[in-house]
Amino acid sequence: MNRFLIATNSIKDENLNLTSQIEEYIQKQGGESFCILGDQTEEILYKLDSDKTFDCVIALGGDGTILNVSRDLRHLNLPIVGVNLGTLGFLTEVEPEQIFSVIDRLMKDEYELEERMNLYGHVIKGETNEIIAKDIALNDIVVTRAGFSRIIGLKVYVNGKVIDIYEADGVIVSTPTGSTGYNLSAGGPLVSPKTQLMIVTPISPHSLTSKSIVLSSEDEIVIEVLKMRKAQKEEAIVNFDGQPGIQLSPGDRIVMKRAKSVTKLIKLFDVTFYEVLREKIANHF
């Protein structure tokens, strides 16, 4: 590969110093590059020549940058290599000092591709039974309390059968990739990103027995918002990979299942998920 799209978090790459060095290095090696910044991805790409193609995306930032790239550039179906300018960086395999040797390897096609499962979800309005929103997430789909709600009631179905009713701050439905994110903070299990499954984890449940549930990737999950307070119209919010939330009222439902699309991550080093996990968490704490 020799055509690179560079997606940079300009807050983390101050003055675009590393971005400029990468662009200059790629050009010296006979490659081509094009840089886009943060939330400008969609706007700028639509202005590009329709014949302009790329071989991969170099994402400079943290895990949030990779999530944004996966979201905004999904229609290009490009593999992503992440350069860690953040803190933990479970998705960003490359450290800044390694990037130039990594570019050499990419140009020689010395890498592997790892496909990560995505979640698809759509929101059904309870009053009209209409789909009012739909989206895809690499990490998770999260239903949480809205406004000044104390706790919310959420009825969870799997393949049409009720598996639990939670009175809680919310519920996380996570992919294996997202198991190291909000799911981990809420006490959910860590799973290998190579697996194909979904994790349902309640957030601060008002119960002594509520635990995470691990489900098959072939299952369909539905979360229904229950009425908890007479005076409050909007009980909850749903968001996809931390994007701005969609307001939910009692009777609204979120239907979730494995998405048809996958996110392709470039793997360059022979390091297992468990080694990365041990190193990242040990260094962070």
PDB file of C-alpha atoms in Angstrom:
ATOM      1  CA  MET A   1       0.000   0.000   0.000  1.00  0.00           C
ATOM      2  CA  ASN A   2       1.170   3.542  -0.677  1.00  0.00           C
ATOM      3  CA  ARG A   3      -1.919   5.781  -0.496  1.00  0.00           C
ATOM      4  CA  PHE A   4      -2.657   6.906   3.049  1.00  0.00           C
ATOM      5  CA  LEU A   5      -5.513   8.855   4.565  1.00  0.00           C
ATOM      6  CA  ILE A   6      -4.358  10.482   7.813  1.00  0.00           C
ATOM      7  CA  ALA A   7      -7.096  11.247  10.359  1.00  0.00           C
ATOM      8  CA  THR A   8      -5.737  13.427  13.147  1.00  0.00           C
ATOM      9  CA  ASN A   9      -7.070  14.518  16.508  1.00  0.00           C
ATOM     10  CA  SER A  10      -5.660  18.050  16.350  1.00  0.00           C
ATOM     11  CA  ILE A  11      -5.998  18.496  20.119  1.00  0.00           C
ATOM     12  CA  LYS A  12      -3.656  15.582  20.789  1.00  0.00           C
ATOM     13  CA  ASP A  13      -1.261  16.349  17.931  1.00  0.00           C
ATOM     14  CA  GLU A  14      -0.589  19.962  18.847  1.00  0.00           C
ATOM     15  CA  ASN A  15       0.224  22.162  15.837  1.00  0.00           C
ATOM     16  CA  LEU A  16      -0.001  18.967  13.737  1.00  0.00           C
ATOM     17  CA  ASN A  17       3.694  18.317  14.332  1.00  0.00           C
ATOM     18  CA  LEU A  18       3.546  14.525  14.026  1.00  0.00           C
ATOM     19  CA  THR A  19       1.025  14.693  11.189  1.00  0.00           C
ATOM     20  CA  SER A  20       3.357  16.905   9.156  1.00  0.00           C
ATOM     21  CA  GLN A  21       6.314  14.599   9.800  1.00  0.00           C
ATOM     22  CA  ILE A  22       4.282  11.571   8.675  1.00  0.00           C
ATOM     23  CA  GLU A  23       3.108  13.284   5.494  1.00  0.00           C
ATOM     24  CA  GLU A  24       6.651  14.344   4.652  1.00  0.00           C
ATOM     25  CA  TYR A  25       7.987  10.837   5.302  1.00  0.00           C
ATOM     26  CA  ILE A  26       5.318   9.185   3.138  1.00  0.00           C
ATOM     27  CA  GLN A  27       6.092  11.531   0.244  1.00  0.00           C
ATOM     28  CA  LYS A  28       9.842  10.855   0.560  1.00  0.00           C
ATOM     29  CA  GLN A  29       9.124   7.138   0.318  1.00  0.00           C
ATOM     30  CA  GLY A  30       7.133   7.667  -2.894  1.00  0.00           C
ATOM     31  CA  GLY A  31       3.690   7.409  -1.354  1.00  0.00           C
ATOM     32  CA  GLU A  32       0.661   9.691  -1.276  1.00  0.00           C
ATOM     33  CA  SER A  33      -1.217  11.095   1.688  1.00  0.00           C
ATOM     34  CA  PHE A  34      -4.196  13.271   2.519  1.00  0.00           C
ATOM     35  CA  CYS A  35      -4.904  14.656   5.973  1.00  0.00           C
ATOM     36  CA  ILE A  36      -8.290  15.237   7.597  1.00  0.00           C
ATOM     37  CA  LEU A  37      -8.954  16.647  11.044  1.00  0.00           C
ATOM     38  CA  GLY A  38     -11.300  15.422  13.770  1.00  0.00           C
ATOM     39  CA  ASP A  39     -14.976  16.045  13.071  1.00  0.00           C
ATOM     40  CA  GLN A  40     -14.276  17.335   9.545  1.00  0.00           C
ATOM     41  CA  THR A  41     -13.986  13.829   8.136  1.00  0.00           C
ATOM     42  CA  GLU A  42     -17.323  13.567   6.343  1.00  0.00           C
ATOM     43  CA  GLU A  43     -17.361  17.173   5.143  1.00  0.00           C
ATOM     44  CA  ILE A  44     -13.890  17.011   3.617  1.00  0.00           C
ATOM     45  CA  LEU A  45     -14.181  13.555   2.083  1.00  0.00           C
ATOM     46  CA  TYR A  46     -17.241  14.499   0.115  1.00  0.00           C
ATOM     47  CA  LYS A  47     -15.192  17.302  -1.443  1.00  0.00           C
ATOM     48  CA  LEU A  48     -12.498  14.910  -2.651  1.00  0.00           C
ATOM     49  CA  ASP A  49     -12.309  13.764  -6.252  1.00  0.00           C
ATOM     50  CA  SER A  50     -14.534  10.701  -6.608  1.00  0.00           C
ATOM     51  CA  ASP A  51     -11.605   8.858  -8.216  1.00  0.00           C
ATOM     52  CA  LYS A  52      -9.389   9.423  -5.175  1.00  0.00           C
ATOM     53  CA  THR A  53      -8.792   6.133  -3.400  1.00  0.00           C
ATOM     54  CA  PHE A  54      -6.810   5.145  -0.338  1.00  0.00           C
ATOM     55  CA  ASP A  55      -5.284   1.930   0.956  1.00  0.00           C
ATOM     56  CA  CYS A  56      -5.666   2.586   4.682  1.00  0.00           C
ATOM     57  CA  VAL A  57      -6.319   5.173   7.378  1.00  0.00           C
ATOM     58  CA  ILE A  58      -3.640   6.239   9.841  1.00  0.00           C
ATOM     59  CA  ALA A  59      -5.545   7.475  12.903  1.00  0.00           C
ATOM     60  CA  LEU A  60      -3.565   9.776  15.195  1.00  0.00           C
ATOM     61  CA  GLY A  61      -5.129  10.143  18.646  1.00  0.00           C
ATOM     62  CA  GLY A  62      -6.633   7.704  21.100  1.00  0.00           C
ATOM     63  CA  ASP A  63      -9.333   5.050  21.063  1.00  0.00           C
ATOM     64  CA  GLY A  64     -11.937   7.794  20.586  1.00  0.00           C
ATOM     65  CA  THR A  65     -10.242   8.803  17.339  1.00  0.00           C
ATOM     66  CA  ILE A  66     -10.455   5.227  16.062  1.00  0.00           C
ATOM     67  CA  LEU A  67     -14.134   5.076  17.002  1.00  0.00           C
ATOM     68  CA  ASN A  68     -14.780   8.306  15.072  1.00  0.00           C
ATOM     69  CA  VAL A  69     -12.818   7.096  12.056  1.00  0.00           C
ATOM     70  CA  SER A  70     -14.646   3.774  12.077  1.00  0.00           C
ATOM     71  CA  ARG A  71     -17.932   5.663  12.189  1.00  0.00           C
ATOM     72  CA  ASP A  72     -17.344   8.499   9.738  1.00  0.00           C
ATOM     73  CA  LEU A  73     -15.365   6.538   7.141  1.00  0.00           C
ATOM     74  CA  ARG A  74     -17.279   3.276   7.317  1.00  0.00           C
ATOM     75  CA  HIS A  75     -18.515   3.722   3.744  1.00  0.00           C
ATOM     76  CA  LEU A  76     -14.894   3.610   2.488  1.00  0.00           C
ATOM     77  CA  ASN A  77     -14.294   0.192   4.121  1.00  0.00           C
ATOM     78  CA  LEU A  78     -10.621   1.002   4.780  1.00  0.00           C
ATOM     79  CA  PRO A  79      -8.388  -0.769   7.304  1.00  0.00           C
ATOM     80  CA  ILE A  80      -7.248   1.416  10.199  1.00  0.00           C
ATOM     81  CA  VAL A  81      -3.903   1.637  11.959  1.00  0.00           C
ATOM     82  CA  GLY A  82      -4.010   3.580  15.223  1.00  0.00           C
ATOM     83  CA  VAL A  83      -1.176   5.712  16.619  1.00  0.00           C
ATOM     84  CA  ASN A  84      -1.564   6.209  20.363  1.00  0.00           C
ATOM     85  CA  LEU A  85      -1.481   9.866  21.416  1.00  0.00           C
ATOM     86  CA  GLY A  86      -3.883   9.224  24.277  1.00  0.00           C
ATOM     87  CA  THR A  87      -3.693   7.350  27.577  1.00  0.00           C
ATOM     88  CA  LEU A  88      -4.737   3.683  27.624  1.00  0.00           C
ATOM     89  CA  GLY A  89      -5.209   3.126  23.902  1.00  0.00           C
ATOM     90  CA  PHE A  90      -6.510  -0.445  23.666  1.00  0.00           C
ATOM     91  CA  LEU A  91      -7.265   0.025  19.947  1.00  0.00           C
ATOM     92  CA  THR A  92      -4.170   2.040  19.048  1.00  0.00           C
ATOM     93  CA  GLU A  93      -1.345  -0.449  18.555  1.00  0.00           C
ATOM     94  CA  VAL A  94       1.419   1.923  17.426  1.00  0.00           C
ATOM     95  CA  GLU A  95       3.358   4.353  19.640  1.00  0.00           C
ATOM     96  CA  PRO A  96       4.494   7.657  18.049  1.00  0.00           C
ATOM     97  CA  GLU A  97       8.178   6.663  17.951  1.00  0.00           C
ATOM     98  CA  GLN A  98       7.287   3.544  15.921  1.00  0.00           C
ATOM     99  CA  ILE A  99       5.283   5.230  13.174  1.00  0.00           C
ATOM    100  CA  PHE A 100       8.037   5.625  10.560  1.00  0.00           C
ATOM    101  CA  SER A 101       9.130   1.991  10.722  1.00  0.00           C
ATOM    102  CA  VAL A 102       5.438   1.073  10.613  1.00  0.00           C
ATOM    103  CA  ILE A 103       4.962   3.084   7.413  1.00  0.00           C
ATOM    104  CA  ASP A 104       7.877   1.151   5.892  1.00  0.00           C
ATOM    105  CA  ARG A 105       6.163  -2.113   6.789  1.00  0.00           C
ATOM    106  CA  LEU A 106       2.806  -0.946   5.434  1.00  0.00           C
ATOM    107  CA  MET A 107       4.414  -0.016   2.124  1.00  0.00           C
ATOM    108  CA  LYS A 108       5.895  -3.529   1.960  1.00  0.00           C
ATOM    109  CA  ASP A 109       2.503  -5.052   2.851  1.00  0.00           C
ATOM    110  CA  GLU A 110       3.964  -6.578   6.015  1.00  0.00           C
ATOM    111  CA  TYR A 111       0.867  -6.619   8.216  1.00  0.00           C
ATOM    112  CA  GLU A 112      -2.215  -8.616   9.105  1.00  0.00           C
ATOM    113  CA  LEU A 113      -5.869  -7.577   9.172  1.00  0.00           C
ATOM    114  CA  GLU A 114      -8.101  -8.151  12.183  1.00  0.00           C
ATOM    115  CA  GLU A 115     -11.860  -7.835  11.692  1.00  0.00           C
ATOM    116  CA  ARG A 116     -13.845  -6.480  14.633  1.00  0.00           C
ATOM    117  CA  MET A 117     -17.557  -7.100  15.070  1.00  0.00           C
ATOM    118  CA  ASN A 118     -19.916  -4.105  14.983  1.00  0.00           C
ATOM    119  CA  LEU A 119     -23.351  -3.641  16.577  1.00  0.00           C
ATOM    120  CA  TYR A 120     -26.383  -2.423  14.636  1.00  0.00           C
ATOM    121  CA  GLY A 121     -29.273  -0.802  16.450  1.00  0.00           C
ATOM    122  CA  HIS A 122     -32.489   1.036  15.665  1.00  0.00           C
ATOM    123  CA  VAL A 123     -34.910   2.943  17.875  1.00  0.00           C
ATOM    124  CA  ILE A 124     -38.652   2.280  17.632  1.00  0.00           C
ATOM    125  CA  LYS A 125     -41.066   4.933  18.903  1.00  0.00           C
ATOM    126  CA  GLY A 126     -43.568   3.289  21.224  1.00  0.00           C
ATOM    127  CA  GLU A 127     -46.531   5.486  20.281  1.00  0.00           C
ATOM    128  CA  THR A 128     -46.250   5.023  16.502  1.00  0.00           C
ATOM    129  CA  ASN A 129     -44.123   1.880  16.134  1.00  0.00           C
ATOM    130  CA  GLU A 130     -41.942   3.799  13.681  1.00  0.00           C
ATOM    131  CA  ILE A 131     -38.144   3.577  13.420  1.00  0.00           C
ATOM    132  CA  ILE A 132     -36.901   7.043  14.387  1.00  0.00           C
ATOM    133  CA  ALA A 133     -33.139   6.410  14.388  1.00  0.00           C
ATOM    134  CA  LYS A 134     -30.586   3.766  13.462  1.00  0.00           C
ATOM    135  CA  ASP A 135     -26.828   3.503  13.713  1.00  0.00           C
ATOM    136  CA  ILE A 136     -23.794   1.204  14.029  1.00  0.00           C
ATOM    137  CA  ALA A 137     -21.296   1.000  16.903  1.00  0.00           C
ATOM    138  CA  LEU A 138     -17.858  -0.573  17.214  1.00  0.00           C
ATOM    139  CA  ASN A 139     -17.756  -0.368  21.026  1.00  0.00           C
ATOM    140  CA  ASP A 140     -21.222  -0.242  22.523  1.00  0.00           C
ATOM    141  CA  ILE A 141     -24.800   0.962  22.535  1.00  0.00           C
ATOM    142  CA  VAL A 142     -25.694   2.485  25.917  1.00  0.00           C
ATOM    143  CA  VAL A 143     -29.090   3.326  27.393  1.00  0.00           C
ATOM    144  CA  THR A 144     -28.820   5.673  30.391  1.00  0.00           C
ATOM    145  CA  ARG A 145     -31.066   7.860  32.495  1.00  0.00           C
ATOM    146  CA  ALA A 146     -32.112  11.256  31.117  1.00  0.00           C
ATOM    147  CA  GLY A 147     -32.033  14.615  32.869  1.00  0.00           C
ATOM    148  CA  PHE A 148     -32.661  14.410  36.575  1.00  0.00           C
ATOM    149  CA  SER A 149     -34.000  10.861  36.546  1.00  0.00           C
ATOM    150  CA  ARG A 150     -32.937   8.853  39.520  1.00  0.00           C
ATOM    151  CA  ILE A 151     -33.217   5.318  38.217  1.00  0.00           C
ATOM    152  CA  ILE A 152     -34.847   4.040  35.061  1.00  0.00           C
ATOM    153  CA  GLY A 153     -36.738   0.848  34.333  1.00  0.00           C
ATOM    154  CA  LEU A 154     -35.479  -1.207  31.405  1.00  0.00           C
ATOM    155  CA  LYS A 155     -36.985  -4.486  30.238  1.00  0.00           C
ATOM    156  CA  VAL A 156     -34.479  -6.583  28.263  1.00  0.00           C
ATOM    157  CA  TYR A 157     -35.573  -9.187  25.721  1.00  0.00           C
ATOM    158  CA  VAL A 158     -33.410 -11.743  23.914  1.00  0.00           C
ATOM    159  CA  ASN A 159     -34.975 -13.313  20.832  1.00  0.00           C
ATOM    160  CA  GLY A 160     -38.401 -12.182  22.002  1.00  0.00           C
ATOM    161  CA  LYS A 161     -38.121 -13.567  25.543  1.00  0.00           C
ATOM    162  CA  VAL A 162     -37.726 -11.383  28.640  1.00  0.00           C
ATOM    163  CA  ILE A 163     -34.402 -12.114  30.365  1.00  0.00           C
ATOM    164  CA  ASP A 164     -34.507  -9.399  33.027  1.00  0.00           C
ATOM    165  CA  ILE A 165     -36.051  -6.130  34.169  1.00  0.00           C
ATOM    166  CA  TYR A 166     -33.500  -3.667  35.514  1.00  0.00           C
ATOM    167  CA  GLU A 167     -34.023  -0.727  37.799  1.00  0.00           C
ATOM    168  CA  ALA A 168     -30.683   0.944  37.265  1.00  0.00           C
ATOM    169  CA  ASP A 169     -28.769   3.915  35.896  1.00  0.00           C
ATOM    170  CA  GLY A 170     -28.785   2.175  32.532  1.00  0.00           C
ATOM    171  CA  VAL A 171     -27.694  -0.812  30.461  1.00  0.00           C
ATOM    172  CA  ILE A 172     -24.659  -1.299  28.196  1.00  0.00           C
ATOM    173  CA  VAL A 173     -24.750  -3.623  25.193  1.00  0.00           C
ATOM    174  CA  SER A 174     -21.126  -4.143  24.225  1.00  0.00           C
ATOM    175  CA  THR A 175     -19.112  -5.825  21.496  1.00  0.00           C
ATOM    176  CA  PRO A 176     -15.935  -7.742  22.378  1.00  0.00           C
ATOM    177  CA  THR A 177     -13.966  -4.636  21.370  1.00  0.00           C
ATOM    178  CA  GLY A 178     -16.063  -2.524  23.734  1.00  0.00           C
ATOM    179  CA  SER A 179     -15.544  -4.894  26.647  1.00  0.00           C
ATOM    180  CA  THR A 180     -12.493  -2.802  27.692  1.00  0.00           C
ATOM    181  CA  GLY A 181     -14.544   0.417  27.710  1.00  0.00           C
ATOM    182  CA  TYR A 182     -17.656   1.423  29.654  1.00  0.00           C
ATOM    183  CA  ASN A 183     -18.492  -2.250  30.101  1.00  0.00           C
ATOM    184  CA  LEU A 184     -15.299  -2.754  32.117  1.00  0.00           C
ATOM    185  CA  SER A 185     -15.989   0.322  34.262  1.00  0.00           C
ATOM    186  CA  ALA A 186     -19.473  -1.013  35.039  1.00  0.00           C
ATOM    187  CA  GLY A 187     -18.087  -4.358  36.206  1.00  0.00           C
ATOM    188  CA  GLY A 188     -18.634  -6.312  33.005  1.00  0.00           C
ATOM    189  CA  PRO A 189     -16.336  -9.096  31.771  1.00  0.00           C
ATOM    190  CA  LEU A 190     -13.309  -8.700  29.525  1.00  0.00           C
ATOM    191  CA  VAL A 191     -13.415 -10.854  26.409  1.00  0.00           C
ATOM    192  CA  SER A 192     -11.048 -11.388  23.505  1.00  0.00           C
ATOM    193  CA  PRO A 193     -11.785  -9.018  20.593  1.00  0.00           C
ATOM    194  CA  LYS A 194     -11.562 -11.989  18.222  1.00  0.00           C
ATOM    195  CA  THR A 195     -14.745 -13.522  19.646  1.00  0.00           C
ATOM    196  CA  GLN A 196     -18.210 -13.030  18.186  1.00  0.00           C
ATOM    197  CA  LEU A 197     -20.595 -12.211  21.021  1.00  0.00           C
ATOM    198  CA  MET A 198     -22.514  -9.463  22.811  1.00  0.00           C
ATOM    199  CA  ILE A 199     -22.388  -8.453  26.464  1.00  0.00           C
ATOM    200  CA  VAL A 200     -25.338  -6.969  28.378  1.00  0.00           C
ATOM    201  CA  THR A 201     -24.180  -5.134  31.519  1.00  0.00           C
ATOM    202  CA  PRO A 202     -26.439  -3.158  33.882  1.00  0.00           C
ATOM    203  CA  ILE A 203     -25.085   0.169  35.183  1.00  0.00           C
ATOM    204  CA  SER A 204     -25.404   0.508  38.975  1.00  0.00           C
ATOM    205  CA  PRO A 205     -28.428  -1.818  39.247  1.00  0.00           C
ATOM    206  CA  HIS A 206     -30.602  -1.600  42.356  1.00  0.00           C
ATOM    207  CA  SER A 207     -30.244  -5.305  42.972  1.00  0.00           C
ATOM    208  CA  LEU A 208     -27.941  -7.725  44.746  1.00  0.00           C
ATOM    209  CA  THR A 209     -28.070 -10.299  41.964  1.00  0.00           C
ATOM    210  CA  SER A 210     -27.928  -8.449  38.625  1.00  0.00           C
ATOM    211  CA  LYS A 211     -24.855  -9.490  36.639  1.00  0.00           C
ATOM    212  CA  SER A 212     -23.602  -9.170  33.087  1.00  0.00           C
ATOM    213  CA  ILE A 213     -24.992 -11.595  30.532  1.00  0.00           C
ATOM    214  CA  VAL A 214     -22.910 -12.861  27.598  1.00  0.00           C
ATOM    215  CA  LEU A 215     -24.933 -13.650  24.475  1.00  0.00           C
ATOM    216  CA  SER A 216     -24.337 -15.152  21.060  1.00  0.00           C
ATOM    217  CA  SER A 217     -23.680 -12.802  18.144  1.00  0.00           C
ATOM    218  CA  GLU A 218     -26.687 -14.417  16.455  1.00  0.00           C
ATOM    219  CA  ASP A 219     -29.083 -13.182  19.130  1.00  0.00           C
ATOM    220  CA  GLU A 220     -31.356 -10.156  18.888  1.00  0.00           C
ATOM    221  CA  ILE A 221     -31.555  -7.878  21.922  1.00  0.00           C
ATOM    222  CA  VAL A 222     -34.423  -5.479  22.596  1.00  0.00           C
ATOM    223  CA  ILE A 223     -34.450  -2.947  25.428  1.00  0.00           C
ATOM    224  CA  GLU A 224     -37.809  -1.376  26.300  1.00  0.00           C
ATOM    225  CA  VAL A 225     -38.032   1.784  28.397  1.00  0.00           C
ATOM    226  CA  LEU A 226     -40.530   1.463  31.237  1.00  0.00           C
ATOM    227  CA  LYS A 227     -42.582   4.197  32.911  1.00  0.00           C
ATOM    228  CA  MET A 228     -41.098   5.113  36.283  1.00  0.00           C
ATOM    229  CA  ARG A 229     -42.374   8.647  36.980  1.00  0.00           C
ATOM    230  CA  LYS A 230     -45.688  10.252  36.021  1.00  0.00           C
ATOM    231  CA  ALA A 231     -44.337  13.782  35.683  1.00  0.00           C
ATOM    232  CA  GLN A 232     -41.390  13.013  33.418  1.00  0.00           C
ATOM    233  CA  LYS A 233     -41.913  12.440  29.717  1.00  0.00           C
ATOM    234  CA  GLU A 234     -38.383  11.455  28.717  1.00  0.00           C
ATOM    235  CA  GLU A 235     -36.958   8.720  30.886  1.00  0.00           C
ATOM    236  CA  ALA A 236     -33.749   7.723  29.077  1.00  0.00           C
ATOM    237  CA  ILE A 237     -31.158   8.409  26.387  1.00  0.00           C
ATOM    238  CA  VAL A 238     -29.488   5.979  23.977  1.00  0.00           C
ATOM    239  CA  ASN A 239     -26.138   6.650  22.370  1.00  0.00           C
ATOM    240  CA  PHE A 240     -23.922   4.778  19.945  1.00  0.00           C
ATOM    241  CA  ASP A 241     -20.180   4.820  20.713  1.00  0.00           C
ATOM    242  CA  GLY A 242     -20.614   7.892  22.893  1.00  0.00           C
ATOM    243  CA  GLN A 243     -22.201  10.036  20.191  1.00  0.00           C
ATOM    244  CA  PRO A 244     -24.884  12.607  21.148  1.00  0.00           C
ATOM    245  CA  GLY A 245     -27.842  10.766  22.624  1.00  0.00           C
ATOM    246  CA  ILE A 246     -31.355  10.136  21.336  1.00  0.00           C
ATOM    247  CA  GLN A 247     -34.098  10.937  23.853  1.00  0.00           C
ATOM    248  CA  LEU A 248     -36.336   8.015  24.820  1.00  0.00           C
ATOM    249  CA  SER A 249     -39.824   7.952  26.341  1.00  0.00           C
ATOM    250  CA  PRO A 250     -41.643   5.100  28.074  1.00  0.00           C
ATOM    251  CA  GLY A 251     -42.636   2.451  25.544  1.00  0.00           C
ATOM    252  CA  ASP A 252     -39.718   3.202  23.187  1.00  0.00           C
ATOM    253  CA  ARG A 253     -37.571   0.218  22.206  1.00  0.00           C
ATOM    254  CA  ILE A 254     -34.010  -0.238  20.992  1.00  0.00           C
ATOM    255  CA  VAL A 255     -33.446  -3.296  18.796  1.00  0.00           C
ATOM    256  CA  MET A 256     -29.835  -4.508  18.544  1.00  0.00           C
ATOM    257  CA  LYS A 257     -27.975  -7.260  16.704  1.00  0.00           C
ATOM    258  CA  ARG A 258     -24.657  -7.941  15.048  1.00  0.00           C
ATOM    259  CA  ALA A 259     -24.077  -5.587  12.130  1.00  0.00           C
ATOM    260  CA  LYS A 260     -23.304  -6.878   8.654  1.00  0.00           C
ATOM    261  CA  SER A 261     -20.272  -4.582   8.460  1.00  0.00           C
ATOM    262  CA  VAL A 262     -16.994  -5.076  10.331  1.00  0.00           C
ATOM    263  CA  THR A 263     -14.207  -2.697  11.314  1.00  0.00           C
ATOM    264  CA  LYS A 264     -10.808  -3.696   9.912  1.00  0.00           C
ATOM    265  CA  LEU A 265      -7.814  -2.976  12.145  1.00  0.00           C
ATOM    266  CA  ILE A 266      -4.244  -3.376  10.927  1.00  0.00           C
ATOM    267  CA  LYS A 267      -2.171  -5.597  13.220  1.00  0.00           C
ATOM    268  CA  LEU A 268       1.598  -5.177  13.020  1.00  0.00           C
ATOM    269  CA  PHE A 269       3.028  -6.752  16.158  1.00  0.00           C
ATOM    270  CA  ASP A 270       2.903 -10.270  17.535  1.00  0.00           C
ATOM    271  CA  VAL A 271       1.381  -9.230  20.849  1.00  0.00           C
ATOM    272  CA  THR A 272      -1.731 -10.902  22.256  1.00  0.00           C
ATOM    273  CA  PHE A 273      -4.783  -9.091  23.587  1.00  0.00           C
ATOM    274  CA  TYR A 274      -3.969 -10.315  27.087  1.00  0.00           C
ATOM    275  CA  GLU A 275      -0.410  -8.945  26.941  1.00  0.00           C
ATOM    276  CA  VAL A 276      -1.747  -5.579  25.772  1.00  0.00           C
ATOM    277  CA  LEU A 277      -4.348  -5.629  28.531  1.00  0.00           C
ATOM    278  CA  ARG A 278      -1.815  -6.388  31.244  1.00  0.00           C
ATOM    279  CA  GLU A 279       0.631  -3.745  30.019  1.00  0.00           C
ATOM    280  CA  LYS A 280      -1.932  -0.980  29.495  1.00  0.00           C
ATOM    281  CA  ILE A 281      -3.689  -1.421  32.822  1.00  0.00           C
ATOM    282  CA  ALA A 282      -0.435  -1.876  34.768  1.00  0.00           C
ATOM    283  CA  ASN A 283       1.085   1.278  33.258  1.00  0.00           C
ATOM    284  CA  HIS A 284      -2.112   3.276  33.763  1.00  0.00           C
ATOM    285  CA  PHE A 285      -2.506   2.485  37.438  1.00  0.00           C
TER     286      PHE A 285
END
